[in-house]
PDB file of N, CA, C and O in Angstrom:
ATOM      1  N   MET A1028      58.246 -44.303  77.942  1.00 79.00           N
ATOM      2  CA  MET A1028      56.398 -45.378  78.008  1.00 79.00           C
ATOM      3  C   MET A1028      56.159 -45.562  79.329  1.00 79.00           C
ATOM      4  O   MET A1028      57.168 -46.004  80.556  1.00 79.00           O
ATOM      5  N   ILE A1029      55.105 -45.120  79.559  1.00 93.00           N
ATOM      6  CA  ILE A1029      53.914 -45.377  80.659  1.00 93.00           C
ATOM      7  C   ILE A1029      53.839 -46.672  81.031  1.00 93.00           C
ATOM      8  O   ILE A1029      53.666 -47.415  81.811  1.00 93.00           O
ATOM      9  N   TYR A1030      53.544 -46.808  79.774  1.00 95.00           N
ATOM     10  CA  TYR A1030      52.772 -48.923  79.554  1.00 95.00           C
ATOM     11  C   TYR A1030      53.797 -49.824  78.747  1.00 95.00           C
ATOM     12  O   TYR A1030      54.138 -49.273  77.948  1.00 95.00           O
ATOM     13  N   GLU A1031      53.846 -51.048  79.523  1.00 95.00           N
ATOM     14  CA  GLU A1031      54.725 -51.757  79.159  1.00 95.00           C
ATOM     15  C   GLU A1031      54.291 -53.082  79.086  1.00 95.00           C
ATOM     16  O   GLU A1031      53.556 -53.325  80.370  1.00 95.00           O
ATOM     17  N   PRO A1032      54.318 -54.268  77.908  1.00 94.00           N
ATOM     18  CA  PRO A1032      54.272 -55.162  78.294  1.00 94.00           C
ATOM     19  C   PRO A1032      54.807 -56.065  79.559  1.00 94.00           C
ATOM     20  O   PRO A1032      55.541 -55.658  79.553  1.00 94.00           O
ATOM     21  N   CYS A1033      54.220 -57.242  80.076  1.00 92.00           N
ATOM     22  CA  CYS A1033      54.751 -58.001  81.490  1.00 92.00           C
ATOM     23  C   CYS A1033      53.911 -59.470  81.475  1.00 92.00           C
ATOM     24  O   CYS A1033      52.996 -60.049  81.204  1.00 92.00           O
ATOM     25  N   HIS A1034      55.263 -59.934  82.048  1.00 89.00           N
ATOM     26  CA  HIS A1034      54.371 -61.370  82.494  1.00 89.00           C
ATOM     27  C   HIS A1034      53.573 -61.126  83.789  1.00 89.00           C
ATOM     28  O   HIS A1034      54.087 -60.580  84.567  1.00 89.00           O
ATOM     29  N   THR A1035      52.642 -62.150  84.043  1.00 88.00           N
ATOM     30  CA  THR A1035      51.854 -61.975  85.146  1.00 88.00           C
ATOM     31  C   THR A1035      52.148 -63.189  86.125  1.00 88.00           C
ATOM     32  O   THR A1035      52.832 -63.865  85.438  1.00 88.00           O
ATOM     33  N   SER A1036      51.846 -63.257  87.219  1.00 76.00           N
ATOM     34  CA  SER A1036      52.270 -64.344  88.215  1.00 76.00           C
ATOM     35  C   SER A1036      51.392 -65.506  88.380  1.00 76.00           C
ATOM     36  O   SER A1036      50.816 -65.857  89.276  1.00 76.00           O
ATOM     37  N   SER A1037      50.903 -65.971  87.115  1.00 69.00           N
ATOM     38  CA  SER A1037      50.062 -66.816  86.634  1.00 69.00           C
ATOM     39  C   SER A1037      50.644 -68.477  86.816  1.00 69.00           C
ATOM     40  O   SER A1037      51.981 -68.322  86.385  1.00 69.00           O
ATOM     41  N   ASP A1038      49.860 -69.376  86.980  1.00 69.00           N
ATOM     42  CA  ASP A1038      50.646 -70.689  86.983  1.00 69.00           C
ATOM     43  C   ASP A1038      50.610 -71.017  85.672  1.00 69.00           C
ATOM     44  O   ASP A1038      51.180 -71.623  84.470  1.00 69.00           O
ATOM     45  N   GLU A1039      49.723 -69.853  84.690  1.00 74.00           N
ATOM     46  CA  GLU A1039      49.657 -70.746  82.999  1.00 74.00           C
ATOM     47  C   GLU A1039      50.168 -69.253  82.525  1.00 74.00           C
ATOM     48  O   GLU A1039      50.863 -68.400  83.169  1.00 74.00           O
ATOM     49  N   VAL A1040      50.579 -69.546  81.710  1.00 85.00           N
ATOM     50  CA  VAL A1040      51.332 -68.217  80.754  1.00 85.00           C
ATOM     51  C   VAL A1040      50.506 -67.591  80.223  1.00 85.00           C
ATOM     52  O   VAL A1040      49.825 -67.621  79.299  1.00 85.00           O
ATOM     53  N   LEU A1041      50.300 -66.297  80.893  1.00 90.00           N
ATOM     54  CA  LEU A1041      48.855 -65.053  80.866  1.00 90.00           C
ATOM     55  C   LEU A1041      50.027 -63.919  80.757  1.00 90.00           C
ATOM     56  O   LEU A1041      51.606 -63.750  81.918  1.00 90.00           O
ATOM     57  N   PHE A1042      49.981 -62.906  79.887  1.00 93.00           N
ATOM     58  CA  PHE A1042      50.841 -61.584  79.835  1.00 93.00           C
ATOM     59  C   PHE A1042      49.940 -60.659  80.382  1.00 93.00           C
ATOM     60  O   PHE A1042      48.325 -60.655  79.993  1.00 93.00           O
ATOM     61  N   GLY A1043      50.365 -59.289  80.771  1.00 92.00           N
ATOM     62  CA  GLY A1043      49.483 -57.928  80.750  1.00 92.00           C
ATOM     63  C   GLY A1043      50.076 -56.763  80.486  1.00 92.00           C
ATOM     64  O   GLY A1043      51.384 -56.812  79.735  1.00 92.00           O
ATOM     65  N   VAL A1044      49.489 -56.016  81.164  1.00 93.00           N
ATOM     66  CA  VAL A1044      50.378 -54.264  80.800  1.00 93.00           C
ATOM     67  C   VAL A1044      50.695 -54.023  82.296  1.00 93.00           C
ATOM     68  O   VAL A1044      50.145 -53.915  83.004  1.00 93.00           O
ATOM     69  N   LYS A1045      51.846 -53.630  82.269  1.00 92.00           N
ATOM     70  CA  LYS A1045      52.325 -52.999  83.619  1.00 92.00           C
ATOM     71  C   LYS A1045      52.507 -51.261  83.285  1.00 92.00           C
ATOM     72  O   LYS A1045      52.615 -50.582  82.310  1.00 92.00           O
ATOM     73  N   GLY A1046      51.294 -51.004  84.408  1.00 91.00           N
ATOM     74  CA  GLY A1046      51.568 -49.771  84.497  1.00 91.00           C
ATOM     75  C   GLY A1046      50.644 -48.981  85.734  1.00 91.00           C
ATOM     76  O   GLY A1046      50.460 -49.477  86.593  1.00 91.00           O
ATOM     77  N   PRO A1047      50.616 -47.578  86.093  1.00 88.00           N
ATOM     78  CA  PRO A1047      49.804 -47.146  86.889  1.00 88.00           C
ATOM     79  C   PRO A1047      48.389 -47.549  86.871  1.00 88.00           C
ATOM     80  O   PRO A1047      47.895 -47.620  85.659  1.00 88.00           O
ATOM     81  N   GLY A1048      47.767 -47.769  88.213  1.00 81.00           N
ATOM     82  CA  GLY A1048      46.504 -47.869  88.174  1.00 81.00           C
ATOM     83  C   GLY A1048      46.199 -49.101  88.623  1.00 81.00           C
ATOM     84  O   GLY A1048      47.124 -50.110  88.667  1.00 81.00           O
ATOM     85  N   ASN A1049      44.722 -49.292  88.844  1.00 79.00           N
ATOM     86  CA  ASN A1049      44.322 -50.978  89.330  1.00 79.00           C
ATOM     87  C   ASN A1049      44.029 -51.623  87.918  1.00 79.00           C
ATOM     88  O   ASN A1049      43.562 -51.180  86.688  1.00 79.00           O
ATOM     89  N   GLY A1050      44.317 -52.738  87.896  1.00 79.00           N
ATOM     90  CA  GLY A1050      44.392 -53.792  87.520  1.00 79.00           C
ATOM     91  C   GLY A1050      45.236 -54.156  86.083  1.00 79.00           C
ATOM     92  O   GLY A1050      44.905 -54.694  85.191  1.00 79.00           O
ATOM     93  N   LEU A1051      46.230 -53.622  86.483  1.00 87.00           N
ATOM     94  CA  LEU A1051      47.717 -53.446  85.704  1.00 87.00           C
ATOM     95  C   LEU A1051      48.862 -54.228  86.731  1.00 87.00           C
ATOM     96  O   LEU A1051      48.877 -54.392  87.678  1.00 87.00           O
ATOM     97  N   GLY A1052      49.711 -54.899  85.808  1.00 84.00           N
ATOM     98  CA  GLY A1052      50.948 -55.204  86.450  1.00 84.00           C
ATOM     99  C   GLY A1052      50.916 -56.521  86.775  1.00 84.00           C
ATOM    100  O   GLY A1052      49.897 -57.795  86.603  1.00 84.00           O
ATOM    101  N   TYR A1053      51.818 -57.382  87.707  1.00 82.00           N
ATOM    102  CA  TYR A1053      52.211 -58.235  88.151  1.00 82.00           C
ATOM    103  C   TYR A1053      50.864 -59.361  88.576  1.00 82.00           C
ATOM    104  O   TYR A1053      50.752 -60.217  88.011  1.00 82.00           O
ATOM    105  N   TYR A1054      49.680 -58.711  89.400  1.00 84.00           N
ATOM    106  CA  TYR A1054      48.987 -59.464  89.904  1.00 84.00           C
ATOM    107  C   TYR A1054      47.408 -59.427  89.154  1.00 84.00           C
ATOM    108  O   TYR A1054      46.531 -59.991  89.189  1.00 84.00           O
ATOM    109  N   ALA A1055      47.863 -58.619  87.977  1.00 84.00           N
ATOM    110  CA  ALA A1055      46.367 -58.427  86.898  1.00 84.00           C
ATOM    111  C   ALA A1055      45.747 -60.396  86.921  1.00 84.00           C
ATOM    112  O   ALA A1055      44.645 -60.252  86.972  1.00 84.00           O
ATOM    113  N   TRP A1056      46.514 -61.312  86.787  1.00 85.00           N
ATOM    114  CA  TRP A1056      46.319 -62.737  86.545  1.00 85.00           C
ATOM    115  C   TRP A1056      45.025 -62.491  87.315  1.00 85.00           C
ATOM    116  O   TRP A1056      43.934 -63.390  87.310  1.00 85.00           O
ATOM    117  N   TYR A1057      45.388 -62.671  88.715  1.00 86.00           N
ATOM    118  CA  TYR A1057      44.608 -63.416  89.996  1.00 86.00           C
ATOM    119  C   TYR A1057      43.379 -62.271  90.442  1.00 86.00           C
ATOM    120  O   TYR A1057      42.177 -62.362  90.107  1.00 86.00           O
ATOM    121  N   LEU A1058      43.649 -60.799  90.269  1.00 88.00           N
ATOM    122  CA  LEU A1058      42.825 -59.848  90.963  1.00 88.00           C
ATOM    123  C   LEU A1058      41.815 -59.266  89.600  1.00 88.00           C
ATOM    124  O   LEU A1058      40.761 -58.789  89.568  1.00 88.00           O
ATOM    125  N   TYR A1059      42.228 -59.062  88.306  1.00 88.00           N
ATOM    126  CA  TYR A1059      41.728 -58.835  87.089  1.00 88.00           C
ATOM    127  C   TYR A1059      42.137 -59.890  86.059  1.00 88.00           C
ATOM    128  O   TYR A1059      42.732 -59.101  85.083  1.00 88.00           O
ATOM    129  N   PRO A1060      41.282 -60.677  85.760  1.00 88.00           N
ATOM    130  CA  PRO A1060      42.108 -61.622  84.623  1.00 88.00           C
ATOM    131  C   PRO A1060      41.448 -61.000  83.301  1.00 88.00           C
ATOM    132  O   PRO A1060      42.007 -61.152  82.774  1.00 88.00           O
ATOM    133  N   GLN A1061      40.082 -60.402  83.213  1.00 90.00           N
ATOM    134  CA  GLN A1061      39.773 -59.813  82.056  1.00 90.00           C
ATOM    135  C   GLN A1061      41.022 -58.826  81.741  1.00 90.00           C
ATOM    136  O   GLN A1061      40.666 -58.277  80.596  1.00 90.00           O
ATOM    137  N   ASN A1062      41.711 -58.379  82.228  1.00 89.00           N
ATOM    138  CA  ASN A1062      43.017 -57.498  81.972  1.00 89.00           C
ATOM    139  C   ASN A1062      44.213 -57.970  81.396  1.00 89.00           C
ATOM    140  O   ASN A1062      45.531 -58.053  81.633  1.00 89.00           O
ATOM    141  N   THR A1063      44.163 -59.752  81.096  1.00 92.00           N
ATOM    142  CA  THR A1063      45.125 -60.085  80.847  1.00 92.00           C
ATOM    143  C   THR A1063      45.152 -60.853  79.167  1.00 92.00           C
ATOM    144  O   THR A1063      43.949 -61.180  78.726  1.00 92.00           O
ATOM    145  N   PHE A1064      46.425 -60.846  78.582  1.00 94.00           N
ATOM    146  CA  PHE A1064      46.439 -61.829  77.128  1.00 94.00           C
ATOM    147  C   PHE A1064      46.772 -62.921  77.258  1.00 94.00           C
ATOM    148  O   PHE A1064      47.993 -63.419  78.022  1.00 94.00           O
ATOM    149  N   THR A1065      46.615 -63.769  76.238  1.00 92.00           N
ATOM    150  CA  THR A1065      47.611 -64.879  75.971  1.00 92.00           C
ATOM    151  C   THR A1065      48.435 -65.072  75.041  1.00 92.00           C
ATOM    152  O   THR A1065      49.462 -66.046  75.242  1.00 92.00           O
ATOM    153  N   THR A1066      49.175 -63.921  74.543  1.00 93.00           N
ATOM    154  CA  THR A1066      50.103 -63.734  73.955  1.00 93.00           C
ATOM    155  C   THR A1066      51.278 -62.303  74.293  1.00 93.00           C
ATOM    156  O   THR A1066      50.472 -61.752  74.902  1.00 93.00           O
ATOM    157  N   TRP A1067      52.317 -62.272  74.356  1.00 94.00           N
ATOM    158  CA  TRP A1067      52.618 -61.595  74.288  1.00 94.00           C
ATOM    159  C   TRP A1067      53.153 -60.263  73.541  1.00 94.00           C
ATOM    160  O   TRP A1067      52.637 -59.264  73.401  1.00 94.00           O
ATOM    161  N   GLU A1068      52.700 -60.875  71.966  1.00 96.00           N
ATOM    162  CA  GLU A1068      52.518 -59.626  71.036  1.00 96.00           C
ATOM    163  C   GLU A1068      50.804 -58.903  71.253  1.00 96.00           C
ATOM    164  O   GLU A1068      50.734 -57.558  70.795  1.00 96.00           O
ATOM    165  N   GLU A1069      49.876 -59.306  72.011  1.00 96.00           N
ATOM    166  CA  GLU A1069      48.774 -59.058  72.480  1.00 96.00           C
ATOM    167  C   GLU A1069      49.259 -58.048  73.352  1.00 96.00           C
ATOM    168  O   GLU A1069      48.401 -56.783  73.251  1.00 96.00           O
ATOM    169  N   ALA A1070      49.987 -58.209  74.400  1.00 95.00           N
ATOM    170  CA  ALA A1070      50.136 -57.069  75.649  1.00 95.00           C
ATOM    171  C   ALA A1070      50.838 -56.128  74.762  1.00 95.00           C
ATOM    172  O   ALA A1070      50.805 -55.187  75.198  1.00 95.00           O
ATOM    173  N   GLU A1071      51.793 -56.435  74.326  1.00 96.00           N
ATOM    174  CA  GLU A1071      52.623 -55.419  73.264  1.00 96.00           C
ATOM    175  C   GLU A1071      51.288 -54.300  72.565  1.00 96.00           C
ATOM    176  O   GLU A1071      52.074 -53.236  72.535  1.00 96.00           O
ATOM    177  N   LYS A1072      50.312 -55.010  72.152  1.00 97.00           N
ATOM    178  CA  LYS A1072      49.509 -54.309  71.385  1.00 97.00           C
ATOM    179  C   LYS A1072      48.928 -53.161  71.889  1.00 97.00           C
ATOM    180  O   LYS A1072      48.429 -52.014  71.724  1.00 97.00           O
ATOM    181  N   ALA A1073      48.416 -53.909  73.215  1.00 96.00           N
ATOM    182  CA  ALA A1073      47.540 -53.271  74.274  1.00 96.00           C
ATOM    183  C   ALA A1073      48.263 -52.073  74.801  1.00 96.00           C
ATOM    184  O   ALA A1073      47.668 -50.643  74.877  1.00 96.00           O
ATOM    185  N   ALA A1074      49.768 -52.601  75.201  1.00 96.00           N
ATOM    186  CA  ALA A1074      50.559 -51.032  75.818  1.00 96.00           C
ATOM    187  C   ALA A1074      50.598 -49.971  74.667  1.00 96.00           C
ATOM    188  O   ALA A1074      50.650 -49.062  75.025  1.00 96.00           O
ATOM    189  N   ARG A1075      50.904 -50.348  73.653  1.00 97.00           N
ATOM    190  CA  ARG A1075      51.191 -49.375  73.055  1.00 97.00           C
ATOM    191  C   ARG A1075      50.373 -48.576  72.667  1.00 97.00           C
ATOM    192  O   ARG A1075      49.911 -47.366  72.404  1.00 97.00           O
ATOM    193  N   LEU A1076      49.044 -49.127  72.149  1.00 97.00           N
ATOM    194  CA  LEU A1076      47.645 -48.282  72.400  1.00 97.00           C
ATOM    195  C   LEU A1076      47.323 -47.508  74.145  1.00 97.00           C
ATOM    196  O   LEU A1076      46.754 -46.473  73.212  1.00 97.00           O
ATOM    197  N   MET A1077      47.372 -48.161  74.759  1.00 95.00           N
ATOM    198  CA  MET A1077      47.236 -47.394  75.837  1.00 95.00           C
ATOM    199  C   MET A1077      48.127 -45.926  75.913  1.00 95.00           C
ATOM    200  O   MET A1077      47.996 -45.129  76.260  1.00 95.00           O
ATOM    201  N   ASN A1078      49.459 -45.997  75.432  1.00 97.00           N
ATOM    202  CA  ASN A1078      50.564 -44.935  75.613  1.00 97.00           C
ATOM    203  C   ASN A1078      50.133 -44.244  74.522  1.00 97.00           C
ATOM    204  O   ASN A1078      50.331 -42.754  74.766  1.00 97.00           O
ATOM    205  N   LEU A1079      49.448 -44.694  73.265  1.00 97.00           N
ATOM    206  CA  LEU A1079      49.041 -43.683  72.220  1.00 97.00           C
ATOM    207  C   LEU A1079      47.749 -42.742  73.214  1.00 97.00           C
ATOM    208  O   LEU A1079      47.782 -41.551  72.472  1.00 97.00           O
ATOM    209  N   ALA A1080      47.130 -43.479  73.452  1.00 96.00           N
ATOM    210  CA  ALA A1080      45.652 -42.779  74.268  1.00 96.00           C
ATOM    211  C   ALA A1080      46.370 -41.550  75.047  1.00 96.00           C
ATOM    212  O   ALA A1080      45.754 -40.689  75.183  1.00 96.00           O
ATOM    213  N   PHE A1081      47.022 -42.550  75.922  1.00 95.00           N
ATOM    214  CA  PHE A1081      47.346 -41.552  77.293  1.00 95.00           C
ATOM    215  C   PHE A1081      47.969 -40.030  76.910  1.00 95.00           C
ATOM    216  O   PHE A1081      47.555 -39.346  76.722  1.00 95.00           O
ATOM    217  N   ALA A1082      49.234 -40.225  75.499  1.00 96.00           N
ATOM    218  CA  ALA A1082      49.706 -39.059  74.674  1.00 96.00           C
ATOM    219  C   ALA A1082      48.804 -38.311  74.108  1.00 96.00           C
ATOM    220  O   ALA A1082      48.594 -37.115  74.076  1.00 96.00           O
ATOM    221  N   GLU A1083      47.749 -38.664  73.535  1.00 96.00           N
ATOM    222  CA  GLU A1083      46.520 -38.225  73.085  1.00 96.00           C
ATOM    223  C   GLU A1083      45.762 -37.278  74.079  1.00 96.00           C
ATOM    224  O   GLU A1083      45.823 -36.127  73.879  1.00 96.00           O
ATOM    225  N   GLY A1084      45.289 -37.945  75.110  1.00 95.00           N
ATOM    226  CA  GLY A1084      44.706 -37.267  75.809  1.00 95.00           C
ATOM    227  C   GLY A1084      45.564 -36.106  76.841  1.00 95.00           C
ATOM    228  O   GLY A1084      44.779 -35.127  77.216  1.00 95.00           O
ATOM    229  N   LYS A1085      46.566 -36.408  77.084  1.00 94.00           N
ATOM    230  CA  LYS A1085      47.518 -35.135  77.749  1.00 94.00           C
ATOM    231  C   LYS A1085      48.055 -34.224  76.891  1.00 94.00           C
ATOM    232  O   LYS A1085      48.063 -33.001  77.143  1.00 94.00           O
ATOM    233  N   ALA A1086      47.966 -34.327  75.302  1.00 94.00           N
ATOM    234  CA  ALA A1086      47.829 -33.002  74.540  1.00 94.00           C
ATOM    235  C   ALA A1086      46.698 -32.149  73.838  1.00 94.00           C
ATOM    236  O   ALA A1086      46.914 -31.267  74.314  1.00 94.00           O
ATOM    237  N   ALA A1087      45.853 -33.278  74.388  1.00 95.00           N
ATOM    238  CA  ALA A1087      44.533 -32.561  74.637  1.00 95.00           C
ATOM    239  C   ALA A1087      44.037 -31.593  75.490  1.00 95.00           C
ATOM    240  O   ALA A1087      43.977 -30.503  75.407  1.00 95.00           O
ATOM    241  N   ARG A1088      44.624 -32.281  76.529  1.00 94.00           N
ATOM    242  CA  ARG A1088      44.545 -31.444  78.104  1.00 94.00           C
ATOM    243  C   ARG A1088      45.603 -29.977  77.955  1.00 94.00           C
ATOM    244  O   ARG A1088      45.171 -29.027  78.418  1.00 94.00           O
ATOM    245  N   SER A1089      46.637 -30.364  77.347  1.00 94.00           N
ATOM    246  CA  SER A1089      47.707 -29.098  77.567  1.00 94.00           C
ATOM    247  C   SER A1089      46.722 -27.781  76.467  1.00 94.00           C
ATOM    248  O   SER A1089      46.846 -26.849  76.881  1.00 94.00           O
ATOM    249  N   ARG A1090      46.040 -28.384  75.245  1.00 94.00           N
ATOM    250  CA  ARG A1090      45.427 -27.607  74.441  1.00 94.00           C
ATOM    251  C   ARG A1090      44.522 -27.054  75.055  1.00 94.00           C
ATOM    252  O   ARG A1090      44.245 -25.537  75.228  1.00 94.00           O
ATOM    253  N   GLU A1091      43.740 -27.517  75.781  1.00 94.00           N
ATOM    254  CA  GLU A1091      42.704 -26.523  76.847  1.00 94.00           C
ATOM    255  C   GLU A1091      43.144 -25.915  78.038  1.00 94.00           C
ATOM    256  O   GLU A1091      42.604 -24.912  78.089  1.00 94.00           O
ATOM    257  N   ILE A1092      44.002 -26.390  78.589  1.00 95.00           N
ATOM    258  CA  ILE A1092      44.784 -25.473  79.203  1.00 95.00           C
ATOM    259  C   ILE A1092      45.719 -23.909  78.763  1.00 95.00           C
ATOM    260  O   ILE A1092      45.052 -23.310  79.210  1.00 95.00           O
ATOM    261  N   LYS A1093      45.817 -24.260  77.597  1.00 92.00           N
ATOM    262  CA  LYS A1093      46.587 -23.296  77.151  1.00 92.00           C
ATOM    263  C   LYS A1093      45.276 -22.131  76.821  1.00 92.00           C
ATOM    264  O   LYS A1093      45.616 -21.197  76.617  1.00 92.00           O
ATOM    265  N   GLY A1094      44.322 -22.899  75.748  1.00 92.00           N
ATOM    266  CA  GLY A1094      43.087 -21.782  75.906  1.00 92.00           C
ATOM    267  C   GLY A1094      42.466 -21.134  76.992  1.00 92.00           C
ATOM    268  O   GLY A1094      42.233 -19.976  76.495  1.00 92.00           O
ATOM    269  N   LEU A1095      42.522 -22.056  77.992  1.00 93.00           N
ATOM    270  CA  LEU A1095      41.914 -21.508  79.455  1.00 93.00           C
ATOM    271  C   LEU A1095      42.597 -19.762  79.745  1.00 93.00           C
ATOM    272  O   LEU A1095      42.482 -19.277  80.121  1.00 93.00           O
ATOM    273  N   ILE A1096      44.138 -20.110  79.767  1.00 94.00           N
ATOM    274  CA  ILE A1096      45.028 -19.274  80.048  1.00 94.00           C
ATOM    275  C   ILE A1096      44.907 -18.393  79.356  1.00 94.00           C
ATOM    276  O   ILE A1096      45.403 -16.983  79.523  1.00 94.00           O
ATOM    277  N   GLY A1097      44.960 -18.242  77.793  1.00 83.00           N
ATOM    278  CA  GLY A1097      45.014 -17.259  76.631  1.00 83.00           C
ATOM    279  C   GLY A1097      46.172 -17.438  76.349  1.00 83.00           C
ATOM    280  O   GLY A1097      47.016 -17.092  76.089  1.00 83.00           O
TER     281      GLY A1097
END
């Protein structure tokens, strides 16, 4: 799994998604507050969808490369 739900470093109880890229992980509450969630369940759903989208994109890119190689 590339993306996982996580707690953020906020005084409030906020949750986020940990993974590669800007706006994710521990400091998201401060730098990218729009990327936080109020419940753990929302963060889990977002992480699951991000992993699904990543896997679909990876599979599409693989098919494209295989088609170009022949």
